[in-house]
C-alpha cells in the first residue's frame, strides 16, 4: 500500500488520494517553480492510508452507524456524536506500515531543513472543489516539532474529519460521509511568525471583478487572518498594469492588526502557538511593502493562469530570509460559480441610527433580533432569523450560521473563514466592528446593511429594504451614451458590472473627504502645526512616507480604482470642488478657510486653483492624476474643471495643468469643462477654444439661471431644470459643442428625476447622460423604448 507521497510526486490528478489541498501543493511544486512561486516542501499521507486506519478494529462501521440519519440541525446531538467519533479515532493506533513511512518521510524533511518546524494540515478528498471550499472544516496544527508530535498531530487531523462543522458541512453540501477520506499534509513552515502572512484572491471577493488581485496581510502566522482574529491590511492590484510591468497597486488599506500569532516553546500539540499584542507603532504601519505586494500579485497571476480559474491563495513572508512563499492554493468557490447574468440589488429604504460598522461581506441586507453568542456550547439557544453577534464567528458554528439573517463580529477581515462561509451561505456579514458584542444587546432589533460599499453598517431597528433581481439582457442601442456618476471608489467594481459607457462624473472632493479627511494645507504645513492637531495628522498619515505623500498616494488610489474598474471606458474626474465651508470641515480646515456668507458662489473651482494661496494644494492633485495616467498607464482618465466664471480662468487653469505635467493633448489627455454658469452657455465658443468639450452641471446651471438657492426652503419649490430659461442655456451649450465636434454630456440629477427632460436632451443632441447608478438600467431601457437609435 502506498501510504506516503512527496509533494514533488503529486499533482491535481491525485486529488482522490491526497485531497484538494495537498494535490494543489504538489501541482505548484512541480509546475510553478520556474514562474518564481515558492512552495515549502513536504509530504502527504494517502486516502488509502486513511481508509486502512479506519478499517481496523471496526472503526469504519462505528463511524457509519453513528452518522446514519443524523439530524445536523439538532446541534446538541451533532456535538455528542462528533465527540464520540473523535475520541474513538484518537484511541486507535496507526497501522505499522503507515507509522514507519511517516517516520522515514519526516527524517528526510528534517535532513533537508535542520531546525525547521512543520505544519500538519488536513486535506479532504472532496475539498477545494470548484463548487465547495470546505473552508476551515478540518484542523491545522502549526509549529510542530519532533516526530512524536507530528504523529499526534496527524491523528488529530484524522479525527477532525468528524468535527461538528465538518459533519454538518458535508450534509449541507450533499457529500456522502463514507466517500470522503482525509490526507494529512506535513509541510515545512516559513517563519511568518517573524514576518507577515495572509490570504489573496485573484478576483474581488465582493463584486466578482476579475481584473484585480485582492490581498490581505497581517503580522505573524496566517491562521490569525484565516480565523478572523485580526483585522488585516488590504491591498488591490490591477492585473493589466502588472502584465504591462507598470506600478499597479490600486489601494492600500491599513488594518488594525492588534494581535498576531507566534511560536511558543511548548511542544505539546495544540499549544505550539499563541496570540500576542502587536506594538502600537507597528499597527500604524502597513505589513507589506509595495514591492512585496507586487510580487505576491505576480505569484497570484501565475497561479491563476496555471489553474485557469479564480483562486484563493494563502501566503507567508519569512521574517528570516525575507522571501514570500505560497502555502496553499484552492479554487475560489463563491463569486466564480454564481449564475452569470443574474444580479440581486439590495436597497435600504428606512433610516436608523448607526450602532456599529465594519467590513461589509455579501452586498446584501438582513434584519432581525440580536443574539450575542460567546460560546459554542450555547448554540442550541439560537433562534432561526436572529442576527448572530460574536467576537469572531468560528467555522465551528456553521450549523447555526445558516439559520442567521445576518452575522456581526468584533474581529475578522474579508478573507477569514467566517466571511467565506457567510458568502457561501448567502448571508450578509459585518466583520471587524471592534465593539459589536458590547454595543449590541440580546433581543435588540437591528438591520445589517452590506449594500452600501466596503463599509457595513448595523442600524437600530428593523428597517425597510427592497430587493430587485435583474437578469442580464442586451441593452438597446441608443442615440445617447449612458454613463454614471460615482461618488467614491468603494463601489467602483460593483458599479462597473452595470451596463454603462463609463463614468461621466467622479468627484475628487468625495475621494478627499472619505480617503484623506485632512485639509491639504495642514498636510503641507505639518512641521509647524500645533498640538493636538499635529498628533492627529501624524496618526492618520503614519503608514506613509510623509503627510504630503499621504495625500498624493490616497488620491491616486481613489482615482485609479475608478479608472481600473471601468477601463478602457472613459472616467471623467472632476478636480476638487469643495466650497470654503466644506473644506473647513476637514481636519485642520478651520485654520485655512475664510468665512463666506454665500460659499456657493465664492472661493471654489477654477478661481481657487489659480489663487496663490491654494497653489501648492492644487499641485498635489495634479501629481496624483499624473501618477495615475502617466505612471500607472490608466489614460482613460479625463480631467474636468468645475465652476469656471471667465475665459481668462479656463486659459489660466489649462496653462497651470500643463505646468504640472498634464498638458492637454499629450498622452491622449482630454480636458473637459463643467458648463454650470450662464456665462458658459452664452459665450460657449470662447470657452470651447480651450477645452475638449462640456459636461453640463444642471444643478448649478438651474440655480444661477433662476437666481435661487435650492437649499432654501423658501424658494426651493421653484427649482426645476425644465424651466424654459434653463433649457435655453442647455440648448445653447449643446448646439455649440455639436457645431465644434466636441464632447457634450450632462451629469446633473435632472435626467434621472424627469423622464421628459431626458427625452428632450436626446432630441437636442446630447452625447451622454451621466446618471446615479441606481437609475442607469431603468433610464437606459426607457430611452430604448421611446427612442432607440432612431435619433441623430
Tab-separated table of C-alpha atoms in Angstrom, residues 353-647:
chain	number	residue	atom	x	y	z
A	353	UNK	CA	-29.128	55.303	13.998
A	354	UNK	CA	-25.813	53.605	13.219
A	355	UNK	CA	-24.877	51.312	16.105
A	356	UNK	CA	-21.626	49.773	14.796
A	357	UNK	CA	-19.815	49.485	11.488
A	358	UNK	CA	-17.134	47.251	9.983
A	359	UNK	CA	-16.193	45.445	6.782
A	360	UNK	CA	-19.140	44.528	4.554
A	361	UNK	CA	-19.430	40.932	3.349
A	362	UNK	CA	-22.001	39.970	0.756
A	363	UNK	CA	-23.659	43.153	-0.613
A	364	UNK	CA	-26.967	42.169	0.996
A	365	UNK	CA	-29.200	43.377	3.832
A	366	UNK	CA	-30.576	41.334	6.733
A	367	UNK	CA	-32.683	42.242	9.757
A	368	UNK	CA	-33.769	40.574	12.968
A	369	UNK	CA	-33.212	40.410	16.696
A	370	UNK	CA	-29.678	40.376	18.067
A	371	UNK	CA	-28.423	37.111	19.573
A	372	UNK	CA	-24.996	37.544	21.195
A	373	UNK	CA	-23.138	34.224	21.470
A	374	UNK	CA	-19.900	33.856	23.400
A	375	UNK	CA	-19.595	30.077	23.358
A	376	UNK	CA	-20.335	27.221	21.000
A	377	UNK	CA	-21.988	25.496	23.947
A	378	UNK	CA	-24.896	27.959	23.684
A	379	UNK	CA	-25.687	27.240	20.036
A	380	UNK	CA	-28.902	25.436	20.947
A	381	UNK	CA	-30.387	28.733	22.168
A	382	UNK	CA	-30.142	30.365	18.731
A	383	UNK	CA	-33.466	31.129	17.044
A	384	UNK	CA	-33.654	30.990	13.215
A	385	UNK	CA	-33.818	34.507	11.775
A	386	UNK	CA	-31.810	36.111	14.576
A	387	UNK	CA	-28.728	38.249	13.881
A	388	UNK	CA	-25.710	36.290	15.109
A	389	UNK	CA	-23.282	38.528	17.036
A	390	UNK	CA	-19.948	37.135	18.244
A	391	UNK	CA	-16.380	38.144	18.963
A	392	UNK	CA	-15.275	36.103	15.968
A	393	UNK	CA	-17.560	33.713	14.160
A	394	UNK	CA	-15.692	30.421	14.050
A	395	UNK	CA	-16.471	27.881	11.319
A	396	UNK	CA	-17.435	25.524	14.167
A	397	UNK	CA	-20.654	27.496	14.210
A	398	UNK	CA	-21.564	26.761	10.586
A	399	UNK	CA	-24.610	24.701	11.669
A	400	UNK	CA	-26.212	27.864	13.095
A	401	UNK	CA	-24.751	30.383	10.666
A	402	UNK	CA	-27.156	29.140	8.015
A	403	UNK	CA	-30.047	29.983	10.380
A	404	UNK	CA	-28.982	33.595	10.857
A	405	UNK	CA	-30.413	36.531	8.950
A	406	UNK	CA	-27.026	38.267	9.295
A	407	UNK	CA	-23.721	37.938	11.130
A	408	UNK	CA	-21.779	40.611	13.033
A	409	UNK	CA	-18.348	40.104	14.621
A	410	UNK	CA	-15.870	42.145	16.631
A	411	UNK	CA	-12.878	40.780	14.732
A	412	UNK	CA	-12.034	39.458	11.277
A	413	UNK	CA	-11.375	40.607	7.747
A	414	UNK	CA	-12.881	39.895	4.350
A	415	UNK	CA	-10.880	36.683	3.866
A	416	UNK	CA	-11.456	34.973	7.219
A	417	UNK	CA	-13.247	31.629	7.351
A	418	UNK	CA	-16.383	33.225	8.750
A	419	UNK	CA	-16.551	35.622	5.784
A	420	UNK	CA	-16.019	32.808	3.282
A	421	UNK	CA	-18.783	30.683	4.797
A	422	UNK	CA	-21.127	33.669	5.082
A	423	UNK	CA	-20.655	34.262	1.344
A	424	UNK	CA	-21.291	30.605	0.569
A	425	UNK	CA	-24.495	30.685	2.607
A	426	UNK	CA	-25.598	33.989	1.069
A	427	UNK	CA	-25.766	35.739	4.437
A	428	UNK	CA	-24.702	39.385	4.899
A	429	UNK	CA	-21.950	39.799	7.479
A	430	UNK	CA	-20.265	42.817	9.025
A	431	UNK	CA	-16.865	41.785	10.393
A	432	UNK	CA	-14.203	43.641	12.345
A	433	UNK	CA	-16.582	46.038	14.118
A	434	UNK	CA	-14.461	46.046	17.270
A	435	UNK	CA	-17.335	46.500	19.704
A	436	UNK	CA	-20.408	44.622	18.453
A	437	UNK	CA	-20.677	42.275	21.427
A	438	UNK	CA	-20.528	45.225	23.821
A	439	UNK	CA	-22.688	47.646	21.843
A	440	UNK	CA	-25.482	45.298	20.739
A	441	UNK	CA	-27.844	43.614	23.186
A	442	UNK	CA	-29.803	40.367	23.088
A	443	UNK	CA	-33.270	40.880	21.656
A	444	UNK	CA	-32.439	44.281	20.151
A	445	UNK	CA	-33.987	44.797	16.703
A	446	UNK	CA	-31.362	45.739	14.102
A	447	UNK	CA	-30.775	45.934	10.366
A	448	UNK	CA	-27.434	44.785	8.951
A	449	UNK	CA	-26.602	46.506	5.659
A	450	UNK	CA	-23.753	45.370	3.416
A	451	UNK	CA	-25.220	47.079	0.353
A	452	UNK	CA	-23.534	50.474	0.733
A	453	UNK	CA	-19.936	49.805	-0.273
A	454	UNK	CA	-16.920	48.416	1.573
A	455	UNK	CA	-18.273	49.538	4.938
A	456	UNK	CA	-21.061	47.524	6.511
A	457	UNK	CA	-23.483	49.154	8.944
A	458	UNK	CA	-25.649	47.865	11.774
A	459	UNK	CA	-28.636	50.190	12.189
A	460	UNK	CA	-31.059	50.438	15.053
A	461	UNK	CA	-34.461	48.883	14.311
A	462	UNK	CA	-35.717	46.584	11.574
A	463	UNK	CA	-35.707	48.950	8.619
A	464	UNK	CA	-37.472	48.560	5.312
A	465	UNK	CA	-35.372	47.450	2.350
A	466	UNK	CA	-36.068	46.263	-1.163
A	467	UNK	CA	-34.517	43.543	-3.285
A	468	UNK	CA	-34.504	43.775	-7.062
A	469	UNK	CA	-33.476	40.818	-9.186
A	470	UNK	CA	-32.380	41.546	-12.695
A	471	UNK	CA	-31.335	39.249	-15.485
A	472	UNK	CA	-28.595	40.243	-17.855
A	473	UNK	CA	-30.006	41.398	-21.109
A	474	UNK	CA	-28.779	43.006	-24.255
A	475	UNK	CA	-29.293	46.699	-23.704
A	476	UNK	CA	-30.886	48.539	-26.628
A	477	UNK	CA	-28.783	50.776	-28.839
A	478	UNK	CA	-29.315	54.433	-28.018
A	479	UNK	CA	-28.553	57.732	-29.661
A	480	UNK	CA	-27.073	58.798	-26.315
A	481	UNK	CA	-24.379	57.225	-24.139
A	482	UNK	CA	-25.456	56.311	-20.607
A	483	UNK	CA	-22.627	56.952	-18.163
A	484	UNK	CA	-22.758	57.101	-14.395
A	485	UNK	CA	-21.856	59.367	-11.503
A	486	UNK	CA	-19.661	57.534	-8.994
A	487	UNK	CA	-19.169	59.236	-5.663
A	488	UNK	CA	-16.452	57.112	-4.070
A	489	UNK	CA	-14.165	54.285	-5.191
A	490	UNK	CA	-15.582	51.781	-2.670
A	491	UNK	CA	-18.281	50.539	-5.012
A	492	UNK	CA	-16.434	51.028	-8.292
A	493	UNK	CA	-16.058	47.311	-9.049
A	494	UNK	CA	-19.727	46.670	-8.321
A	495	UNK	CA	-20.996	49.608	-10.367
A	496	UNK	CA	-18.757	48.677	-13.288
A	497	UNK	CA	-20.790	45.476	-13.683
A	498	UNK	CA	-23.873	47.535	-14.565
A	499	UNK	CA	-24.492	48.478	-18.198
A	500	UNK	CA	-22.572	51.707	-18.786
A	501	UNK	CA	-20.447	53.729	-21.180
A	502	UNK	CA	-18.046	54.891	-18.485
A	503	UNK	CA	-18.038	57.435	-15.664
A	504	UNK	CA	-19.286	60.883	-16.577
A	505	UNK	CA	-18.574	62.375	-13.154
A	506	UNK	CA	-16.106	61.230	-10.499
A	507	UNK	CA	-15.868	63.885	-7.803
A	508	UNK	CA	-12.349	64.330	-6.436
A	509	UNK	CA	-13.705	66.080	-3.346
A	510	UNK	CA	-15.547	62.889	-2.391
A	511	UNK	CA	-12.264	60.979	-2.531
A	512	UNK	CA	-10.502	63.661	-0.498
A	513	UNK	CA	-13.273	63.744	2.071
A	514	UNK	CA	-13.521	59.979	2.579
A	515	UNK	CA	-9.985	58.755	1.962
A	516	UNK	CA	-7.975	61.656	3.340
A	517	UNK	CA	-10.137	63.700	5.668
A	518	UNK	CA	-7.411	66.303	6.270
A	519	UNK	CA	-7.124	69.763	4.749
A	520	UNK	CA	-4.248	69.647	2.220
A	521	UNK	CA	-2.628	72.747	3.736
A	522	UNK	CA	-2.490	71.011	7.118
A	523	UNK	CA	-0.553	68.223	5.446
A	524	UNK	CA	1.809	70.649	3.727
A	525	UNK	CA	2.299	72.637	6.973
A	526	UNK	CA	2.700	69.532	9.142
A	527	UNK	CA	6.037	70.549	10.693
A	528	UNK	CA	4.605	73.837	12.025
A	529	UNK	CA	1.233	72.538	13.238
A	530	UNK	CA	0.408	72.902	16.891
A	531	UNK	CA	-0.886	70.197	19.188
A	532	UNK	CA	-3.248	68.395	19.313
A	533	UNK	CA	-3.761	68.836	15.558
A	534	UNK	CA	-0.219	67.732	14.745
A	535	UNK	CA	-0.635	64.424	16.597
A	536	UNK	CA	-3.997	63.807	14.939
A	537	UNK	CA	-2.498	64.337	11.476
A	538	UNK	CA	0.530	62.188	12.362
A	539	UNK	CA	-1.710	59.329	13.465
A	540	UNK	CA	-3.702	59.321	10.211
A	541	UNK	CA	-0.623	59.518	7.974
A	542	UNK	CA	1.783	57.229	9.878
A	543	UNK	CA	1.753	54.462	7.268
A	544	UNK	CA	3.027	56.818	4.551
A	545	UNK	CA	6.442	58.324	3.920
A	546	UNK	CA	5.202	61.849	4.686
A	547	UNK	CA	1.920	63.740	5.104
A	548	UNK	CA	2.372	65.067	1.580
A	549	UNK	CA	2.810	61.545	0.199
A	550	UNK	CA	-0.303	60.511	2.106
A	551	UNK	CA	-2.404	62.984	0.116
A	552	UNK	CA	-0.911	62.178	-3.275
A	553	UNK	CA	-0.971	58.417	-2.807
A	554	UNK	CA	-4.502	58.274	-1.384
A	555	UNK	CA	-5.925	60.465	-4.151
A	556	UNK	CA	-4.098	58.372	-6.745
A	557	UNK	CA	-5.526	55.207	-5.175
A	558	UNK	CA	-9.076	56.536	-5.323
A	559	UNK	CA	-8.814	57.666	-8.938
A	560	UNK	CA	-7.010	54.513	-10.081
A	561	UNK	CA	-9.674	52.268	-8.510
A	562	UNK	CA	-12.300	54.037	-10.593
A	563	UNK	CA	-10.174	54.076	-13.731
A	564	UNK	CA	-9.301	50.377	-13.438
A	565	UNK	CA	-12.875	49.328	-12.713
A	566	UNK	CA	-14.233	50.949	-15.882
A	567	UNK	CA	-11.220	50.661	-18.224
A	568	UNK	CA	-10.990	51.121	-21.125
A	569	UNK	CA	-14.140	53.256	-20.942
A	570	UNK	CA	-13.633	56.934	-20.085
A	571	UNK	CA	-13.609	58.106	-16.480
A	572	UNK	CA	-14.086	61.874	-16.209
A	573	UNK	CA	-12.545	63.058	-12.948
A	574	UNK	CA	-13.644	66.469	-11.745
A	575	UNK	CA	-10.931	68.312	-9.838
A	576	UNK	CA	-11.844	69.209	-6.259
A	577	UNK	CA	-14.850	71.478	-5.987
A	578	UNK	CA	-15.033	71.964	-2.244
A	579	UNK	CA	-16.574	75.201	-1.120
A	580	UNK	CA	-14.923	77.042	1.745
A	581	UNK	CA	-17.434	75.808	4.324
A	582	UNK	CA	-16.895	72.217	3.130
A	583	UNK	CA	-13.101	72.482	3.233
A	584	UNK	CA	-13.417	73.898	6.754
A	585	UNK	CA	-14.952	70.606	7.915
A	586	UNK	CA	-11.788	68.663	7.072
A	587	UNK	CA	-9.266	68.096	9.862
A	588	UNK	CA	-7.373	71.374	10.266
A	589	UNK	CA	-9.621	73.131	7.761
A	590	UNK	CA	-10.811	75.851	10.116
A	591	UNK	CA	-7.234	77.221	10.198
A	592	UNK	CA	-7.171	77.883	6.481
A	593	UNK	CA	-10.632	78.598	5.158
A	594	UNK	CA	-12.281	82.039	5.015
A	595	UNK	CA	-15.795	82.611	6.283
A	596	UNK	CA	-18.104	83.392	3.376
A	597	UNK	CA	-21.724	84.419	3.538
A	598	UNK	CA	-22.503	82.529	0.327
A	599	UNK	CA	-19.847	79.854	-0.361
A	600	UNK	CA	-21.867	78.534	-3.327
A	601	UNK	CA	-20.712	81.467	-5.449
A	602	UNK	CA	-17.483	82.151	-3.617
A	603	UNK	CA	-13.977	80.690	-3.342
A	604	UNK	CA	-14.350	77.476	-5.376
A	605	UNK	CA	-13.435	75.771	-8.633
A	606	UNK	CA	-11.121	77.420	-11.135
A	607	UNK	CA	-10.710	80.590	-9.081
A	608	UNK	CA	-9.335	78.563	-6.174
A	609	UNK	CA	-6.848	76.682	-8.372
A	610	UNK	CA	-5.462	79.938	-9.714
A	611	UNK	CA	-5.041	81.617	-6.347
A	612	UNK	CA	-1.553	81.780	-4.866
A	613	UNK	CA	-2.952	80.603	-1.519
A	614	UNK	CA	-4.087	77.272	-2.981
A	615	UNK	CA	-1.262	76.712	-5.482
A	616	UNK	CA	0.593	74.017	-3.531
A	617	UNK	CA	-2.632	72.158	-2.798
A	618	UNK	CA	-3.576	72.125	-6.463
A	619	UNK	CA	-0.117	70.800	-7.282
A	620	UNK	CA	-0.831	67.760	-5.076
A	621	UNK	CA	-3.998	66.950	-7.025
A	622	UNK	CA	-2.108	67.245	-10.309
A	623	UNK	CA	0.692	64.991	-9.078
A	624	UNK	CA	-1.823	62.288	-8.136
A	625	UNK	CA	-3.571	62.439	-11.511
A	626	UNK	CA	-0.279	62.429	-13.379
A	627	UNK	CA	0.746	59.287	-11.481
A	628	UNK	CA	-2.482	57.521	-12.434
A	629	UNK	CA	-2.285	58.472	-16.116
A	630	UNK	CA	1.421	58.524	-16.915
A	631	UNK	CA	2.923	56.074	-14.410
A	632	UNK	CA	0.110	53.548	-13.961
A	633	UNK	CA	-0.952	53.913	-17.589
A	634	UNK	CA	-4.657	54.493	-16.914
A	635	UNK	CA	-5.101	57.010	-19.705
A	636	UNK	CA	-8.856	56.534	-19.788
A	637	UNK	CA	-8.898	59.232	-17.075
A	638	UNK	CA	-10.050	62.593	-18.378
A	639	UNK	CA	-9.857	65.795	-16.339
A	640	UNK	CA	-12.777	68.106	-15.709
A	641	UNK	CA	-12.574	71.712	-14.499
A	642	UNK	CA	-15.506	72.923	-12.370
A	643	UNK	CA	-17.049	76.341	-11.864
A	644	UNK	CA	-15.259	78.429	-14.478
A	645	UNK	CA	-16.515	82.012	-14.462
A	646	UNK	CA	-14.456	83.596	-17.248
A	647	UNK	CA	-12.468	82.664	-20.325
